[in-house]
PDB file of C-alpha atoms in Angstrom:
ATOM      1  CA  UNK A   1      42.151-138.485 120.577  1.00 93.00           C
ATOM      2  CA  UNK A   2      42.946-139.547 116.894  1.00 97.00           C
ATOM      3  CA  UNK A   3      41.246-137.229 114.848  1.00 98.00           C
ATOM      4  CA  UNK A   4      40.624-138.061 111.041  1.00 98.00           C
ATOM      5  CA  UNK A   5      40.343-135.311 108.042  1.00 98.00           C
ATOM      6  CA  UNK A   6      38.447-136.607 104.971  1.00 98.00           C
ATOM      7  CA  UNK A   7      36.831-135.938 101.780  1.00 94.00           C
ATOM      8  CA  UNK A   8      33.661-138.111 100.773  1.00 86.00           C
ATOM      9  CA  UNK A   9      34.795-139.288  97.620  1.00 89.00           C
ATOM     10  CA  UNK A  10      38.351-140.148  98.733  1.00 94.00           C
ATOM     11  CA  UNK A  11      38.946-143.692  98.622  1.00 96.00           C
ATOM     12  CA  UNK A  12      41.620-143.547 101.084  1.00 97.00           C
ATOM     13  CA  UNK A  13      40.089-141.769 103.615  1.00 98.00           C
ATOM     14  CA  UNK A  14      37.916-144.972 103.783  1.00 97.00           C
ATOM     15  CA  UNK A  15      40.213-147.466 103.983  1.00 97.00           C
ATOM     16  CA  UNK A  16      41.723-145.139 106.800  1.00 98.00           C
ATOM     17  CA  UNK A  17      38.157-145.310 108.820  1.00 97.00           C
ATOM     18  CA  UNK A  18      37.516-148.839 108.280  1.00 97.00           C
ATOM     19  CA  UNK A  19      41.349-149.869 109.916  1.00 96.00           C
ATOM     20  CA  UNK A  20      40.363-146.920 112.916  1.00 97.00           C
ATOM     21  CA  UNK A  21      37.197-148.984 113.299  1.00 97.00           C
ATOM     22  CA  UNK A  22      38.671-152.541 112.732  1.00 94.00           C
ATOM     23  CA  UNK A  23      41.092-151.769 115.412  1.00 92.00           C
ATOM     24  CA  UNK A  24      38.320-150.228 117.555  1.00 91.00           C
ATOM     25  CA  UNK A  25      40.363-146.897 118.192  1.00 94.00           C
ATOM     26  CA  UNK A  26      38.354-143.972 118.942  1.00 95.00           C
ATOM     27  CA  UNK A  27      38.260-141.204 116.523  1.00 98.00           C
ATOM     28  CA  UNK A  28      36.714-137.650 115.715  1.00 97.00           C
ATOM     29  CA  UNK A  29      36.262-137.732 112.039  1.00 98.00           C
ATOM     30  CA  UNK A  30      35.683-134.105 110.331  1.00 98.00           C
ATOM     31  CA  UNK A  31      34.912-134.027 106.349  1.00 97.00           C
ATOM     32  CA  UNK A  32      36.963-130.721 105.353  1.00 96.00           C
ATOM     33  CA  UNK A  33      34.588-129.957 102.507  1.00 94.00           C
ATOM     34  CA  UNK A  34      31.684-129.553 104.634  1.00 94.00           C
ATOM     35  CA  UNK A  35      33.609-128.248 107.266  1.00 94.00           C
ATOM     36  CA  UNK A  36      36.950-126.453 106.143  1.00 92.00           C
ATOM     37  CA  UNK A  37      39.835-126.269 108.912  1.00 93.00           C
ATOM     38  CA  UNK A  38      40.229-123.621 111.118  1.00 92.00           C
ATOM     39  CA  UNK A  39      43.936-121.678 110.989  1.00 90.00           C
ATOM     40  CA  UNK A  40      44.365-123.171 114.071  1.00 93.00           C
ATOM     41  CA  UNK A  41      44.164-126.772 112.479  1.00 95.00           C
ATOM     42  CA  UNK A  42      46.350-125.864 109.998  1.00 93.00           C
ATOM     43  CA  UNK A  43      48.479-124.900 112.016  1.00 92.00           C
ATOM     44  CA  UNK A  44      48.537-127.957 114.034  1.00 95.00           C
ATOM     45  CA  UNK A  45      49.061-130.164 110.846  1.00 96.00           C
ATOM     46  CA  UNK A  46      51.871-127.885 109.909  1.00 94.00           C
ATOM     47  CA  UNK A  47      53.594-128.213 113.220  1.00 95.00           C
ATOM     48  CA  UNK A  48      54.018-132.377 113.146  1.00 96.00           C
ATOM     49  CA  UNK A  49      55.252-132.187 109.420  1.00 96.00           C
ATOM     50  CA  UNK A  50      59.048-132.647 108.738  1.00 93.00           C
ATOM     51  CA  UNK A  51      58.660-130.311 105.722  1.00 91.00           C
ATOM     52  CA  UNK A  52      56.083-128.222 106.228  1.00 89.00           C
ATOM     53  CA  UNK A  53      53.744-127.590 103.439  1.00 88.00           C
ATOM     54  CA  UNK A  54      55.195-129.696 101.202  1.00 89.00           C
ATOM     55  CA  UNK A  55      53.345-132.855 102.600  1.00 93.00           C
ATOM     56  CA  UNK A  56      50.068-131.630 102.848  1.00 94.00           C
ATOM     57  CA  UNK A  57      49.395-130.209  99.312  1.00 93.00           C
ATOM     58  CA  UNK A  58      47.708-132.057  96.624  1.00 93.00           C
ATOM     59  CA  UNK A  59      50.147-131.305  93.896  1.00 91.00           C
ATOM     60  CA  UNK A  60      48.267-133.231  91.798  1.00 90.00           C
ATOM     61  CA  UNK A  61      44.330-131.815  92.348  1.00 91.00           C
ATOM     62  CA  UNK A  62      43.159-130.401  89.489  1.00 90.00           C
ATOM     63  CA  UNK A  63      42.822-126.907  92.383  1.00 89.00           C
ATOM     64  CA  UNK A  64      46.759-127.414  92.386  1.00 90.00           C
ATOM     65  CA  UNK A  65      46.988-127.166  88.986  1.00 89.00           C
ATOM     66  CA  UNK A  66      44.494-124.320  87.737  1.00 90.00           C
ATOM     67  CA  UNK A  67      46.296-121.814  90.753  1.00 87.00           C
ATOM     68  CA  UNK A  68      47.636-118.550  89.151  1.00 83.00           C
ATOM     69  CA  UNK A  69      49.905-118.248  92.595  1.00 82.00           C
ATOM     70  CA  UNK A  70      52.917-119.684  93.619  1.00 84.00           C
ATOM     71  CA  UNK A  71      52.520-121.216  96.829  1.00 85.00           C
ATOM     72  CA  UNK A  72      56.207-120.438  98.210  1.00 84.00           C
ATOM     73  CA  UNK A  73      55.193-116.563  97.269  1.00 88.00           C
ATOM     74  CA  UNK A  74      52.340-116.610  99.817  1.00 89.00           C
ATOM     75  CA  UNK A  75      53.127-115.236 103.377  1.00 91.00           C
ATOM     76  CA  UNK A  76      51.482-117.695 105.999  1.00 88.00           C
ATOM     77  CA  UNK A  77      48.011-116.013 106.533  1.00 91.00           C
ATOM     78  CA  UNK A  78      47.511-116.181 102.634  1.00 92.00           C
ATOM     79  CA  UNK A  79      48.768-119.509 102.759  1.00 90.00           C
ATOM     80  CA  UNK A  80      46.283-120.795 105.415  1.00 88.00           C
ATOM     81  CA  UNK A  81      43.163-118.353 103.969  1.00 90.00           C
ATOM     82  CA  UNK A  82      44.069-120.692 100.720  1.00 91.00           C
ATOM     83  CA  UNK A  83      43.796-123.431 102.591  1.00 90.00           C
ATOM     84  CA  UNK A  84      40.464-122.671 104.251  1.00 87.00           C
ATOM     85  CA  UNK A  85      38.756-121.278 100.788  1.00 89.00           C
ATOM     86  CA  UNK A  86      40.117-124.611  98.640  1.00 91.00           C
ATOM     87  CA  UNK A  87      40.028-127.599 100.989  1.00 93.00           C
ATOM     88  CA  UNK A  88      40.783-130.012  97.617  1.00 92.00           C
ATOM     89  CA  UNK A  89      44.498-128.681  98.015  1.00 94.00           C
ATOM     90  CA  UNK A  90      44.866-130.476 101.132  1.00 95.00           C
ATOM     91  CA  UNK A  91      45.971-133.977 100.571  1.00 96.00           C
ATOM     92  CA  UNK A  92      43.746-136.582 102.371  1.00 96.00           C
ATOM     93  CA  UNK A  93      43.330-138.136 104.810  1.00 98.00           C
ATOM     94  CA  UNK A  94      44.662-136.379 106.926  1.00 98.00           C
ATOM     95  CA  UNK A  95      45.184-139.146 110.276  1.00 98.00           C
ATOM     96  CA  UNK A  96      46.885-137.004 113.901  1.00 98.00           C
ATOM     97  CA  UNK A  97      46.586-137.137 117.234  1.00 96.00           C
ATOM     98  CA  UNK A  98      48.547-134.701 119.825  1.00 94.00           C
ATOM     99  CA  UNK A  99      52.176-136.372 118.761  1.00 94.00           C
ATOM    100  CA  UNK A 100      51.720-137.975 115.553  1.00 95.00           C
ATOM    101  CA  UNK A 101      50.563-137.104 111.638  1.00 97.00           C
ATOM    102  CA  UNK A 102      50.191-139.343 108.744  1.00 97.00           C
ATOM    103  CA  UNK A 103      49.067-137.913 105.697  1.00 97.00           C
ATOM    104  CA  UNK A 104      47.872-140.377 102.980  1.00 96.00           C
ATOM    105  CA  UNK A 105      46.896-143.547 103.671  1.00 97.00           C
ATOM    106  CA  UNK A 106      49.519-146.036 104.122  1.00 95.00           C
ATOM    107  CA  UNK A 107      49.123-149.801 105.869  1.00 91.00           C
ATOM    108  CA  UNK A 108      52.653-149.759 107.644  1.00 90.00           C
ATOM    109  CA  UNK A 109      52.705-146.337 108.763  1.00 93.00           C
ATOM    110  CA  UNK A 110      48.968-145.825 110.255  1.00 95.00           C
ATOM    111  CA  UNK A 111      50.014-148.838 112.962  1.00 89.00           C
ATOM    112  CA  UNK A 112      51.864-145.890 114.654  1.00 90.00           C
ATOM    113  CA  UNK A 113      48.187-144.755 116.270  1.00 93.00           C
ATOM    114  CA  UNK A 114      48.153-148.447 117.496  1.00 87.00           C
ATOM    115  CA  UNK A 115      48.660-148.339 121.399  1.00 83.00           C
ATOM    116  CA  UNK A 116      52.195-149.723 122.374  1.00 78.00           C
ATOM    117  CA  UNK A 117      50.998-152.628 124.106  1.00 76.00           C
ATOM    118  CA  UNK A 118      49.067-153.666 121.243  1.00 71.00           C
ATOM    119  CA  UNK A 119      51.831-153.241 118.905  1.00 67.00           C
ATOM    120  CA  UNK A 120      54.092-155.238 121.515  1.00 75.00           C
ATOM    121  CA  UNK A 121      51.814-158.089 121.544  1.00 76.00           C
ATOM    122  CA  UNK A 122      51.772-157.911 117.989  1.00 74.00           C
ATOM    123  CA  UNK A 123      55.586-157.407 117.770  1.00 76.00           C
ATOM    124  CA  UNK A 124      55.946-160.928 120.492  1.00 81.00           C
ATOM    125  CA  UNK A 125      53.500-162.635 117.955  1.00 82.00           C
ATOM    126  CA  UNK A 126      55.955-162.041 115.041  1.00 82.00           C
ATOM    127  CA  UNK A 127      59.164-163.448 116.892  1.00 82.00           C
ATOM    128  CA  UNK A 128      56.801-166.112 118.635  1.00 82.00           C
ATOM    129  CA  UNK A 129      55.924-167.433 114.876  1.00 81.00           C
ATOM    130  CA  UNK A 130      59.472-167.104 113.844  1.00 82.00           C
ATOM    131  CA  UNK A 131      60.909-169.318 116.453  1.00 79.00           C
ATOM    132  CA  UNK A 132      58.289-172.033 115.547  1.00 76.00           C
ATOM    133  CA  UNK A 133      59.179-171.827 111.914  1.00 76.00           C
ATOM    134  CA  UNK A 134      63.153-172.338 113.082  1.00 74.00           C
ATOM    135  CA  UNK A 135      62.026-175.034 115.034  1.00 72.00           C
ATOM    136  CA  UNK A 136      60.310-177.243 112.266  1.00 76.00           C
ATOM    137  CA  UNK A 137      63.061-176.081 110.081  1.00 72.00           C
ATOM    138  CA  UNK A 138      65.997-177.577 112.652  1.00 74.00           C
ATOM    139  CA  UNK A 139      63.573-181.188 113.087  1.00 61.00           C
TER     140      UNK A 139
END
């Protein structure tokens, strides 16, 4: 199950509901100022990144900026107790199912959640339109 992390004033985390919904996948959404993330959540998002915290702080939240802590000083329970107290230092939205994480919202990337057959039909489409296009182009 895809599951969805959001704030409600994030622009992106709409545009990454409304392509879940457009492509009728089924996800649990959870707004993570209502609701902050459990360690074990955290800990989940931490284990599909490539660089760990890195990709999943807001650098550029105004939270970010007024901290009087360096993040890289924090020992992991600190780090994930921050986490819980200031959701708005997570970036959003936060898209992951059991395999996969994509943090921000980006059009190319977000097909990943697409099943494979869908995204080889798609993919047959593509080379199926290319060929015509040679064809016309040969005549």
């Amino acid at each position: 199950m895809i599951k969805l992390y959001v704030s409600p004033s994030c622009t992106s985390c709409r545009k990454a509901k409304a392509w879940l919904e457009e492509q009728n996948l089924e996800f649990e959404e959870k707004n993570i100022f209502h609701e902050p993330l459990s360690q074990d959540e955290i800990k989940n998002i931490l284990s599909l990144t490539e660089e760990g915290t890195e990709e999943i702080i807001s650098y550029r939240s105004q939270a970010y900026q007024s901290l009087d802590v360096d993040i890289e000083d924090l020992s992991m329970n600190e780090l994930l107790a921050l986490f819980k107290n200031q959701p708005s230092l997570i970036r959003r939205p936060i898209i992951m199912d059991d395999r996969r994480l994509q943090i921000g919202y980006n059009e190319e990337e977000i097909r990943c959640f697409l099943p494979r057959e869908v995204r080889e039909l798609e993919l047959a489409e593509i080379h199926r339109k290319l060929a015509d296009e040679e064809a016309i182009e040969i005549a």
